[in-house]
Amino acid sequence: MGNGTTTVVGAGISGVACARVLAAAGVPVTVVDRGRRPGGRMGGRTLAGRPVDLGASYLTVSPGSPFEPVVADWVRRGLAGPWTDTFAVASPDGLERTTTGPLRYGTPGGLRSLVVDLARGLDVEQERTVTAVTAGPTVDTVPVGAVVLAMPDPQAARLLAPDALVARALDPGSWQPALAVALGWSARQWPADLHGAFVHDHPVLEWLADDGDRRGDGAPVLVAHTIAAFAVRHLDDPGAAGPEVAAAVRGLLGIAEEPAWTHVHRWSHARPTAPREAPFALEEGIGLCGDGWSAPSKVEAAWRSGDALGSALAAALS
């Protein structure tokens, strides 16, 4: 695969997990990302003086998973903590019942803080935009030892040269958008045990999270995630969707008062519709990883995908 530093493009949890394995194996590695901070779709914003998760809502871990000790370490150090195993189920008519599932973990400092923690000690270059990855491999015409694209397929497809063998593994049309809308009130106006709600058959909403509950500070903040069809109609002007989403949330939970503030975030490529069972793709020194691999799509899948690709690359490069 040649000599030189491995370049990981994308500082989400998958890219950072991949880079950690490479660095631990003594492989020179640099992570580059066009954003201002690590996190990817585990990112959020500071709103009304506190972090609010706008991407992934929580994380889970499968028993016996290699991700388990990573999460246990975060919990031990207070970066993450158990949140709930029970969510509500709602329809356009309101809350219907509750459902239980795996234990979900939340984070006092936002999910981004976990990616920042994983990135400590790595060579991470933020606000760098990569425009082309070609066989060789090269990154913007500069030869590298290997390159990893840790990002959704549509973004990887824009960077990869069509003749790159790994491009055959991409499915750019299989990703859906979503809008994440944070809503803040002066006081909590919903049940204390709401935690979150899966919403079915709704023209606007798909999921609703109690951000103060998952953060542990009790702040009167909800985050609503929209269905893909609604997001598609508002991709050009996402901010204009705020009032409609706020009205939908108020109707669902019976909240009479308008929110004191609203923030809309657009995720053009929020989630894959058909995540692959394979953990990653790797051809001629160019790798692909992320939550579109190691199905089903979730935070654990993204970490496992990056971790597995890092191990495969470390073995190949050594």
XYZ file of C-alpha atoms in Angstrom:
318
model
C 0.000 0.000 0.000
C 2.995 2.288 -0.051
C 4.573 4.376 2.670
C 3.562 7.518 4.521
C 0.874 8.629 6.888
C -2.622 7.183 6.817
C -5.233 9.910 6.433
C -8.622 9.391 8.070
C -11.217 11.743 6.586
C -14.004 12.316 9.079
C -13.714 12.941 12.821
C -16.884 11.193 13.908
C -16.735 8.225 16.259
C -15.963 5.777 13.420
C -13.012 7.731 12.045
C -11.587 8.436 15.490
C -11.961 4.775 16.539
C -10.104 3.736 13.381
C -7.323 6.237 14.023
C -6.900 5.103 17.633
C -6.244 1.528 16.537
C -3.732 2.663 13.929
C -1.922 4.954 16.373
C -1.773 2.176 18.981
C -0.183 -0.088 16.351
C 2.472 2.530 15.607
C 1.048 3.515 12.228
C 1.401 7.275 11.539
C -2.133 8.625 11.197
C -3.804 12.008 10.799
C -7.525 12.677 11.138
C -8.905 15.537 9.050
C -12.404 16.970 9.208
C -14.163 19.955 7.678
C -15.956 20.780 10.926
C -14.730 22.892 13.806
C -14.838 20.074 16.369
C -14.827 16.270 16.365
C -18.162 14.514 16.632
C -19.773 14.019 13.236
C -23.388 12.950 13.665
C -22.824 12.664 17.414
C -22.617 16.433 17.376
C -24.777 19.078 18.970
C -24.860 22.740 19.861
C -24.643 24.838 22.988
C -28.136 26.317 23.276
C -29.416 28.428 26.162
C -26.106 27.852 27.919
C -26.023 24.044 27.811
C -25.064 21.316 25.328
C -27.952 19.819 23.358
C -27.614 16.600 21.355
C -28.921 17.154 17.820
C -27.574 14.029 16.111
C -27.488 10.600 17.732
C -29.781 10.570 20.767
C -28.059 7.977 22.943
C -25.839 4.930 22.751
C -26.345 1.263 23.560
C -23.894 -1.606 23.900
C -24.334 -5.303 23.116
C -23.206 -7.801 25.770
C -19.750 -9.108 24.933
C -19.131 -6.376 22.344
C -15.613 -4.913 22.104
C -17.401 -1.589 22.611
C -18.443 -2.674 26.119
C -15.163 -1.813 27.918
C -15.045 1.537 26.114
C -18.495 2.452 27.432
C -17.633 1.086 30.893
C -14.610 3.389 30.990
C -16.750 6.399 30.035
C -19.208 5.520 32.797
C -16.401 5.077 35.339
C -15.052 8.534 34.502
C -18.468 10.198 34.513
C -18.510 10.991 30.790
C -21.555 8.760 30.218
C -24.193 7.237 32.429
C -27.225 4.946 32.283
C -30.286 6.814 31.066
C -33.299 4.543 30.572
C -34.533 1.289 29.066
C -38.114 2.574 28.650
C -39.541 4.909 26.033
C -43.040 5.983 25.148
C -44.761 5.051 21.903
C -46.914 7.734 20.318
C -49.206 8.259 17.335
C -50.710 11.445 15.893
C -53.336 11.128 18.653
C -50.757 11.334 21.445
C -48.885 9.024 23.814
C -50.195 5.453 23.702
C -48.001 3.149 25.784
C -44.431 2.451 26.840
C -41.927 -0.035 25.490
C -38.771 -1.448 27.021
C -35.508 -2.315 25.296
C -31.771 -2.214 25.893
C -30.300 0.200 28.405
C -29.573 3.549 26.758
C -26.696 5.724 27.922
C -26.697 9.511 27.977
C -23.918 12.027 28.521
C -23.750 15.070 30.820
C -21.586 16.931 28.308
C -23.303 15.751 25.121
C -22.442 12.773 22.943
C -19.809 14.822 21.146
C -17.789 14.769 24.386
C -17.231 11.031 23.934
C -15.705 11.519 20.476
C -13.544 14.351 21.821
C -12.367 11.973 24.555
C -11.492 9.238 22.037
C -9.588 11.768 19.942
C -7.255 12.848 22.748
C -3.636 12.285 21.797
C -4.399 11.868 18.092
C -3.255 14.199 15.323
C -6.575 15.833 14.406
C -6.829 18.673 11.900
C -10.204 20.434 11.977
C -11.634 22.784 9.347
C -9.796 21.045 6.525
C -11.871 20.148 3.496
C -10.769 17.224 1.333
C -11.901 17.414 -2.291
C -10.586 14.262 -4.011
C -9.361 10.775 -3.128
C -7.841 8.769 -5.961
C -6.137 5.423 -6.455
C -2.580 5.270 -5.258
C -3.940 6.266 -2.841
C -3.782 10.047 -2.839
C -5.646 12.742 -0.922
C -5.950 15.942 -2.950
C -3.110 14.679 -5.205
C -0.767 14.019 -2.228
C 0.311 10.338 -1.907
C -0.531 8.738 1.448
C 0.065 5.342 3.010
C -3.684 4.673 3.115
C -6.886 6.669 3.367
C -10.099 6.063 5.299
C -13.398 7.726 4.430
C -15.414 7.664 7.655
C -18.621 9.289 6.457
C -22.012 8.619 4.834
C -21.941 7.129 1.335
C -23.153 10.276 -0.483
C -20.241 12.262 0.944
C -17.720 9.511 0.185
C -19.018 9.257 -3.383
C -18.289 12.944 -3.954
C -14.654 12.464 -2.922
C -13.824 9.133 -4.537
C -12.638 8.864 -8.109
C -15.047 6.625 -10.083
C -12.228 4.225 -10.984
C -11.355 3.544 -7.331
C -12.245 -0.102 -6.692
C -13.802 0.602 -3.296
C -16.315 2.964 -4.936
C -18.258 -0.138 -6.004
C -19.204 -0.668 -2.344
C -20.985 2.685 -2.104
C -24.754 3.150 -2.245
C -25.251 6.930 -2.199
C -28.997 6.716 -2.778
C -29.684 4.725 0.375
C -29.378 7.572 2.889
C -32.241 9.629 4.328
C -32.266 13.194 5.643
C -33.794 14.430 8.891
C -34.292 17.674 10.739
C -33.441 17.830 14.438
C -35.360 20.565 16.215
C -34.468 21.620 19.754
C -37.289 23.274 21.692
C -36.826 25.067 25.007
C -39.485 26.151 27.490
C -39.383 28.167 30.712
C -40.484 25.082 32.661
C -41.116 21.395 31.986
C -44.635 20.750 30.715
C -44.578 17.015 30.006
C -44.508 13.840 32.106
C -41.375 13.374 34.201
C -41.084 9.780 32.986
C -41.309 10.593 29.272
C -37.579 10.020 28.569
C -38.266 9.759 24.839
C -40.962 8.705 22.415
C -40.992 6.693 19.210
C -43.659 8.287 16.994
C -45.427 6.265 14.301
C -47.703 7.263 11.410
C -47.057 10.961 11.990
C -46.707 13.449 9.092
C -43.853 15.304 10.817
C -42.327 13.480 13.789
C -40.406 10.238 14.122
C -38.656 10.507 17.485
C -38.726 12.810 20.469
C -36.123 12.996 23.254
C -36.259 14.704 26.643
C -32.840 16.357 26.534
C -32.887 17.478 30.161
C -33.686 13.939 31.261
C -30.935 12.273 29.236
C -28.443 14.992 30.222
C -29.355 14.671 33.887
C -29.895 18.377 34.552
C -33.679 18.418 34.170
C -33.618 21.303 31.696
C -36.996 21.931 29.977
C -35.672 21.041 26.530
C -37.025 18.559 23.992
C -35.365 17.495 20.735
C -37.627 16.309 17.920
C -36.392 14.359 14.892
C -38.538 14.493 11.778
C -39.452 11.839 9.253
C -37.390 11.857 6.058
C -40.254 12.991 3.792
C -40.802 16.112 5.899
C -37.071 16.870 5.938
C -36.843 16.567 2.147
C -39.416 19.334 1.752
C -37.417 21.668 4.006
C -33.778 20.993 3.118
C -33.390 24.343 1.326
C -34.764 26.362 4.250
C -34.722 24.171 7.378
C -35.259 27.070 9.774
C -38.700 27.668 8.294
C -39.779 24.221 9.517
C -39.376 25.189 13.184
C -42.926 26.434 13.839
C -44.519 23.378 12.218
C -42.356 20.984 14.239
C -43.053 22.930 17.436
C -46.795 22.723 16.764
C -46.519 18.987 16.149
C -44.663 18.427 19.432
C -47.121 20.573 21.381
C -50.030 18.678 19.874
C -48.465 15.312 20.635
C -47.779 16.117 24.302
C -50.670 18.504 24.968
C -48.432 21.506 25.643
C -50.374 24.767 25.488
C -47.417 27.145 25.693
C -45.221 28.050 22.728
C -41.528 27.223 23.227
C -39.351 30.109 24.393
C -36.770 29.243 21.738
C -36.302 26.874 18.807
C -33.212 25.696 16.940
C -33.345 23.649 13.711
C -30.429 21.535 12.476
C -30.420 19.899 9.039
C -28.903 16.443 8.597
C -28.768 15.883 4.842
C -27.547 12.323 5.374
C -28.937 11.343 8.754
C -29.109 7.570 8.482
C -28.735 4.676 6.046
C -31.884 2.879 4.962
C -29.972 -0.355 4.351
C -26.858 -0.643 6.558
C -24.524 -3.464 5.573
C -23.677 -6.475 7.699
C -20.006 -6.212 6.629
C -17.947 -4.104 9.057
C -16.123 -2.040 6.408
C -14.778 -1.993 2.852
C -11.081 -1.891 1.962
C -9.559 -1.921 -1.534
C -6.093 -0.830 -2.648
C -5.418 1.176 0.498
C -8.761 3.022 0.538
C -11.198 2.115 3.296
C -14.827 2.940 4.068
C -16.366 2.774 7.530
C -19.168 4.270 9.611
C -22.667 3.524 10.821
C -23.652 2.375 7.332
C -21.672 -0.772 8.194
C -21.867 -3.355 10.995
C -25.685 -3.293 10.898
C -27.911 -2.255 12.564
C -27.044 1.430 12.304
C -26.210 2.944 15.706
C -23.334 4.487 17.645
C -21.947 1.073 18.558
C -21.987 0.025 14.893
C -20.025 3.121 13.867
C -17.398 2.495 16.555
C -17.115 -1.201 15.701
C -16.790 -0.416 11.991
C -13.945 2.035 12.538
C -12.237 -0.209 15.078
C -12.372 -3.203 12.723
C -11.080 -1.228 9.746
C -8.253 0.156 11.869
C -7.197 -3.365 12.816
C -7.311 -4.531 9.190
C -5.310 -1.552 7.977
C -2.728 -1.897 10.760
C -2.155 -5.515 9.761
C -1.884 -4.652 6.076
C 0.433 -1.681 6.565
C 2.773 -3.506 8.912
